[in-house]
Coordinates of C-alpha atoms and ligand atoms in Angstrom, one line a residue:
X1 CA 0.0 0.0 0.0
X2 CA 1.4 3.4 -0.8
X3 CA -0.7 6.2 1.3
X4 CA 0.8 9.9 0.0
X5 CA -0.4 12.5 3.1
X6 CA -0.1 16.3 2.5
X7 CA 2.4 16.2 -0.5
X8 CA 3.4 19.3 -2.0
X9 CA 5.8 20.1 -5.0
X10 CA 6.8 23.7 -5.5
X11 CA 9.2 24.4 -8.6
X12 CA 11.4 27.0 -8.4
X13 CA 13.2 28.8 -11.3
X14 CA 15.0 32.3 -10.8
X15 CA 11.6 34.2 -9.6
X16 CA 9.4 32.1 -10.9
X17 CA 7.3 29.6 -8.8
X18 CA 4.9 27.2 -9.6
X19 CA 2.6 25.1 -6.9
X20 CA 3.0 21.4 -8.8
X21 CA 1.3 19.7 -6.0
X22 CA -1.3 21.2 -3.8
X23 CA -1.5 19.0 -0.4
X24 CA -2.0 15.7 -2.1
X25 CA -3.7 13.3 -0.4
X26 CA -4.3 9.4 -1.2
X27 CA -4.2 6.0 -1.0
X28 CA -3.3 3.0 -3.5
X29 CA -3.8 -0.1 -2.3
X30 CA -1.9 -3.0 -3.5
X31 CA -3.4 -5.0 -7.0
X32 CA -5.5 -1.6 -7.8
X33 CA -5.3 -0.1 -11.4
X34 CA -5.2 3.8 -10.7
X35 CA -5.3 6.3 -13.7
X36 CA -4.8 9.8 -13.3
X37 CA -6.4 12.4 -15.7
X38 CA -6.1 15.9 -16.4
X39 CA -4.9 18.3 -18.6
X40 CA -2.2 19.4 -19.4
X41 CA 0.1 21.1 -17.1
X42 CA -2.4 19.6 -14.5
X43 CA 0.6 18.2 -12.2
X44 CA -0.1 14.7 -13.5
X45 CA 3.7 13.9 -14.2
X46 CA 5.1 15.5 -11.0
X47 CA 2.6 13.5 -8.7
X48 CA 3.6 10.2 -10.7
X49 CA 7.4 11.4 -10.5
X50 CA 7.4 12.3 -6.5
X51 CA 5.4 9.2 -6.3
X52 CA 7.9 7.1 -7.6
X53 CA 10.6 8.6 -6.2
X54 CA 12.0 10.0 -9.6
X55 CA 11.9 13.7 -7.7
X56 CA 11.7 14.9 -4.1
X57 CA 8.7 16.5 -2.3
X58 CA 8.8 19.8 -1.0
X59 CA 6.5 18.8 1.8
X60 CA 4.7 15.8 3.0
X61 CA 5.1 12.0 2.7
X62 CA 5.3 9.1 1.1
X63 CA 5.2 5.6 2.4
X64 CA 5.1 1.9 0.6
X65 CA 4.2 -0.7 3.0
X66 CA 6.7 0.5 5.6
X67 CA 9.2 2.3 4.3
X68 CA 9.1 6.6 3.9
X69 CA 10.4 7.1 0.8
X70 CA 11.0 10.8 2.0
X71 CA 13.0 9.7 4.0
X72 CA 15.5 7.5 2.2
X73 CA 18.8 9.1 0.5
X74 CA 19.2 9.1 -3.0
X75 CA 21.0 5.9 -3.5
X76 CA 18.7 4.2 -1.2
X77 CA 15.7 5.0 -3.1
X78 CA 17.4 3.9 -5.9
X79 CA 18.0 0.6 -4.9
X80 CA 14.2 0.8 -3.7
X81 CA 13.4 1.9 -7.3
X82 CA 15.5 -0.6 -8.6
X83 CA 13.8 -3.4 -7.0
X84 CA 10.1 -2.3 -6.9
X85 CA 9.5 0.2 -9.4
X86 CA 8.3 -0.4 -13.2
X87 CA 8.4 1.9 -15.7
X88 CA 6.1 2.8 -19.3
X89 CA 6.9 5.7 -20.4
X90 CA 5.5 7.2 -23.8
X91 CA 8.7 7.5 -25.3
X92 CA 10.2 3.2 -25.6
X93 CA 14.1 4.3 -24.5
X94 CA 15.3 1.3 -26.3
X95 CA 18.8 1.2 -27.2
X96 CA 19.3 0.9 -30.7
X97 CA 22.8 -1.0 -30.6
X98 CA 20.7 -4.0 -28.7
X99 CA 18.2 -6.6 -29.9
X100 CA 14.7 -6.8 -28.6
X101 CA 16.1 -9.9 -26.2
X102 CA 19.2 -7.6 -24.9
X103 CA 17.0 -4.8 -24.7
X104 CA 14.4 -7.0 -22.6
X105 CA 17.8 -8.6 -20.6
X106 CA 19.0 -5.1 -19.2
X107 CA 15.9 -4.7 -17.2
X108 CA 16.5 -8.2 -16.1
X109 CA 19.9 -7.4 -15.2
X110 CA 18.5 -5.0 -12.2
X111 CA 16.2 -7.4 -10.4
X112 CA 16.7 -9.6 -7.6
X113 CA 13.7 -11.9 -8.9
X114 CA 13.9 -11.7 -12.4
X115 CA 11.8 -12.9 -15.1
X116 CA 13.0 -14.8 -18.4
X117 CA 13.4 -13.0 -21.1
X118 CA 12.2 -15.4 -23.9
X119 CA 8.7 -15.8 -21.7
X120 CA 8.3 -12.3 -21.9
X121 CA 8.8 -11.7 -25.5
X122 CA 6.3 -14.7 -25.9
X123 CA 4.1 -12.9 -23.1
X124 CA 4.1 -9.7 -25.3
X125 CA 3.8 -11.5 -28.4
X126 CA 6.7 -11.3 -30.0
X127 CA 8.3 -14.4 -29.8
X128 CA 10.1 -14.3 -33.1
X129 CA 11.4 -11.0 -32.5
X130 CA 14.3 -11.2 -30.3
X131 CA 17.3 -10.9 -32.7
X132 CA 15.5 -8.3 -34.2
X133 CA 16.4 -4.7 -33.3
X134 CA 14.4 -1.9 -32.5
X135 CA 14.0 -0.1 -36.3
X136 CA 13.0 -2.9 -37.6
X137 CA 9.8 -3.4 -35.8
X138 CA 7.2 -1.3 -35.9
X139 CA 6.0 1.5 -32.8
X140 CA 3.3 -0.8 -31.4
X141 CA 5.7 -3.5 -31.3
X142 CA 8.9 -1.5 -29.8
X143 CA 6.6 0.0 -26.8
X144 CA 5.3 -4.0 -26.2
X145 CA 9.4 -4.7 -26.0
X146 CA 10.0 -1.7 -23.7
X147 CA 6.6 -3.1 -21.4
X148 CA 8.6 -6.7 -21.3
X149 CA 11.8 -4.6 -20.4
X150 CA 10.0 -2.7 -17.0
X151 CA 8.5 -5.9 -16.5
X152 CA 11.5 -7.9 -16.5
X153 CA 12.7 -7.4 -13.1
X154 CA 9.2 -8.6 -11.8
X155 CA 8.1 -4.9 -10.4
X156 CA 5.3 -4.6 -7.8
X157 CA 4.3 -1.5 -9.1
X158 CA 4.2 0.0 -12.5
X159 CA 4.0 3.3 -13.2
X160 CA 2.8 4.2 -16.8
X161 CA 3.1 7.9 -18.2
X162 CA 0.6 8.4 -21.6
X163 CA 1.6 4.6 -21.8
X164 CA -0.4 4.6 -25.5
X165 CA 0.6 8.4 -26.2
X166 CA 2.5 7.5 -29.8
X167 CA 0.7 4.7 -30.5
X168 CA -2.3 4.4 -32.9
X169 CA -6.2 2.8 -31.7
X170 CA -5.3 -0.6 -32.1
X171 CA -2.1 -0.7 -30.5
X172 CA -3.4 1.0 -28.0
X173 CA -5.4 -1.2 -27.6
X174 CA -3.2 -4.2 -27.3
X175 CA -1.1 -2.6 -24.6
X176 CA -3.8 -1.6 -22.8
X177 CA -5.3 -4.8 -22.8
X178 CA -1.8 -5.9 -21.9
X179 CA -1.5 -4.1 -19.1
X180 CA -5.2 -5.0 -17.8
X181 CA -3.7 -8.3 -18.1
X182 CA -1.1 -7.7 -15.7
X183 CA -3.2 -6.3 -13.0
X184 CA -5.9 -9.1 -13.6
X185 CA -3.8 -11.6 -13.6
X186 CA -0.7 -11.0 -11.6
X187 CA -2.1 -9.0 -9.0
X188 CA 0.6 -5.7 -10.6
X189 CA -0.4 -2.8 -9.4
X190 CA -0.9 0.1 -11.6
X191 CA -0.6 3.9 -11.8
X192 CA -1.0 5.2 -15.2
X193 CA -1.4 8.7 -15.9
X194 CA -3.4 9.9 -19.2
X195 CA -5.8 12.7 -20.7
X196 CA -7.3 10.2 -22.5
X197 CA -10.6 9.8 -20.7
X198 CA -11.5 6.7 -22.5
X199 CA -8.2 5.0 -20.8
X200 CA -10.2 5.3 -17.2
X201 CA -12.8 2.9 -18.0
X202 CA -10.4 0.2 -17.0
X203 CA -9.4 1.6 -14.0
X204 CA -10.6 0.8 -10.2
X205 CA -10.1 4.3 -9.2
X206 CA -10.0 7.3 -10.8
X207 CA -8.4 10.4 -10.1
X208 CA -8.8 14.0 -11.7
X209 CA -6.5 16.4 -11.2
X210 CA -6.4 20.2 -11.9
X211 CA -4.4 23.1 -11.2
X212 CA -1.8 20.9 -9.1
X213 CA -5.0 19.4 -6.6
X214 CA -7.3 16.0 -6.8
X215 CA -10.5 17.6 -7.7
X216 CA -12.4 14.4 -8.4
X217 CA -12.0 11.1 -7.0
X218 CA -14.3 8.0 -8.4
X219 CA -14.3 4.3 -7.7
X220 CA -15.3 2.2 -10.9
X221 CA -17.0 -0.9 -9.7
X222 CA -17.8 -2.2 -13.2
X223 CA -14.1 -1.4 -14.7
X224 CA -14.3 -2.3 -18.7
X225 CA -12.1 -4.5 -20.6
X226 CA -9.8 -3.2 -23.0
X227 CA -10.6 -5.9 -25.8
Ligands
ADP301 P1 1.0 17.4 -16.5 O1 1.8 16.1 -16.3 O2 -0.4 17.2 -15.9 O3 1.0 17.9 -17.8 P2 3.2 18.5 -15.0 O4 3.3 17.7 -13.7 O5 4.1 18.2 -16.0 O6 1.7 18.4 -15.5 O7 3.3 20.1 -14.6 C1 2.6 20.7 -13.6 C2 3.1 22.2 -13.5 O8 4.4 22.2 -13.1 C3 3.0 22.9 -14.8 O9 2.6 24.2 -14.5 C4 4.4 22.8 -15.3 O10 4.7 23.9 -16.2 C5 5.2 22.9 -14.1 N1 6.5 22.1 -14.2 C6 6.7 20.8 -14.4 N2 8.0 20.5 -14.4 C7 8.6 21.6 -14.1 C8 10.0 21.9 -13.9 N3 11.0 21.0 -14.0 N4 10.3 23.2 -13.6 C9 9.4 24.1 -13.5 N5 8.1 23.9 -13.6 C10 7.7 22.7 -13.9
ADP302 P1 1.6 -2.7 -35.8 O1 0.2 -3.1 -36.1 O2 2.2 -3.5 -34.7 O3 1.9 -1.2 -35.7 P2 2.7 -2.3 -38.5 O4 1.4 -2.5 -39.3 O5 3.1 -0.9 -38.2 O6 2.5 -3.1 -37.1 O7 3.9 -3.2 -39.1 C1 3.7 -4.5 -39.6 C2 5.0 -5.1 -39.7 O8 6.0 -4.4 -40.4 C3 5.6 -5.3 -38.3 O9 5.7 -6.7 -38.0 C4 7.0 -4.7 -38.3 O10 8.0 -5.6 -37.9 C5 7.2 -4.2 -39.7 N1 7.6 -2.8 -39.7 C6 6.8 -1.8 -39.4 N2 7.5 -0.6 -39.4 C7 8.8 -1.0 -39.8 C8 10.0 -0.2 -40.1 N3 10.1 1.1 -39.9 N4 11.1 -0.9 -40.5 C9 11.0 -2.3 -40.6 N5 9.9 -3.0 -40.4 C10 8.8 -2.4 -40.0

């Protein structure tokens, strides 16, 4: 469970401030699928970021299970990251130089409880592709590779930032239904931030933000599928 009590982010430049986060409160529960929407400039990617422990908080806390992550030092929360923490970001970050199997390996590499590789590409798949290399598959298929990368290192939470944002409907699609899959059925827990409304139809909770606050807050008891 990850409970976030009175978190605010200021960002400061030269004379310039801006309130990110406006005493943010909530509470994720483990094996729930969380998307956050709002527009842009909203403070979507700043909560995610302090949430994950990608930035600092200027005020407030953080917890998972047990530990504060405000109060762990850098390399600490690393490690914590390293072990815990998934990653779906809208851009894929694969590394060119690498096929699709190396690519998937290095997130492999930083687990403790890692996942095979080949079972993953299968899982997304893609089991032909793994001496392929990223420019020759196509953008649906390179963001499935970079999903089988965070998920490599067997992550109990996965944070996903406009996950489907380059993507066209029916790959979307797919890695929605993908990741759907994940929560379903292995129990991942999700936060995926979006302002495409349509996304929070498969959600459990839903979150709207605006102007750095939460300003609507909805359970979905009959949570669609992505198919
Ligand atoms: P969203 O993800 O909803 O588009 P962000 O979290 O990126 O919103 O941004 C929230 C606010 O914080 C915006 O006003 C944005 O301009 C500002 N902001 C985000 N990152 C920085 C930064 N590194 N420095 C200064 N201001 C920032
Ligand atoms: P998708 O439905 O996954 O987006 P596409 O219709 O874009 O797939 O691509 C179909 C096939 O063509 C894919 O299997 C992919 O390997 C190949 N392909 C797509 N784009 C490229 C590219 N730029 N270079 C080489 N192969 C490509």
């Amino acid at each position: 469970m990850i409970i976030i009590r009175d978190v605010t982010k200021t960002y400061t430049n030269g004379d310039v401030t801006t309130d990110a986060l406006k005493n943010i409160n909530l509470t994720i529960e483990d094996g729930e699928f969380i998307v956050i929407l709002g527009p842009s400039g909203s403070g979507k990617s700043t909560l995610l970021n302090v949430i994950s422990g990608l930035d600092t908080v200027t005020s407030g806390e953080i917890t998972f299970n047990s530990t504060a992550l405000t109060s762990l030092s850098e390399s600490e929360m690393t490690a914590f990251r390293r072990e815990h923490l998934g990653f779906i970001f809208q851009q894929y970050n694969l590394l060119q130089n690498l096929n699709v199997l190396d690519n998937i390996q290095i997130g492999a590499d930083i687990g403790k409880d890692p996942l095979d590789g080949q079972e993953l590409l299968k899982a997304v798949g893609l089991q032909e592709a793994g001496n392929k290399y990223p420019h020759q598959l196509s953008g649906g298929e390179q963001q499935r590779v970079s999903i089988a990368r965070s998920l490599a290192k067997n992550p109990d939470i996965i944070f996903c930032d406009e996950p489907t944002g380059s993507l066209d409907e029916h790959n979307s699609k797919n890695v929605l239904a993908m990741l759907q899959e994940l929560n379903n059925n292995y129990h991942k827990t999700i936060v995926l931030i979006t302002h495409n409304a349509g996304i929070a139809e498969m959600a459990d909770k839903v979150i709207k933000m605006n102007s750095g606050e939460i300003t609507e807050f909805i359970m979905n008891k009959e949570k669609k599928s992505a198919r």
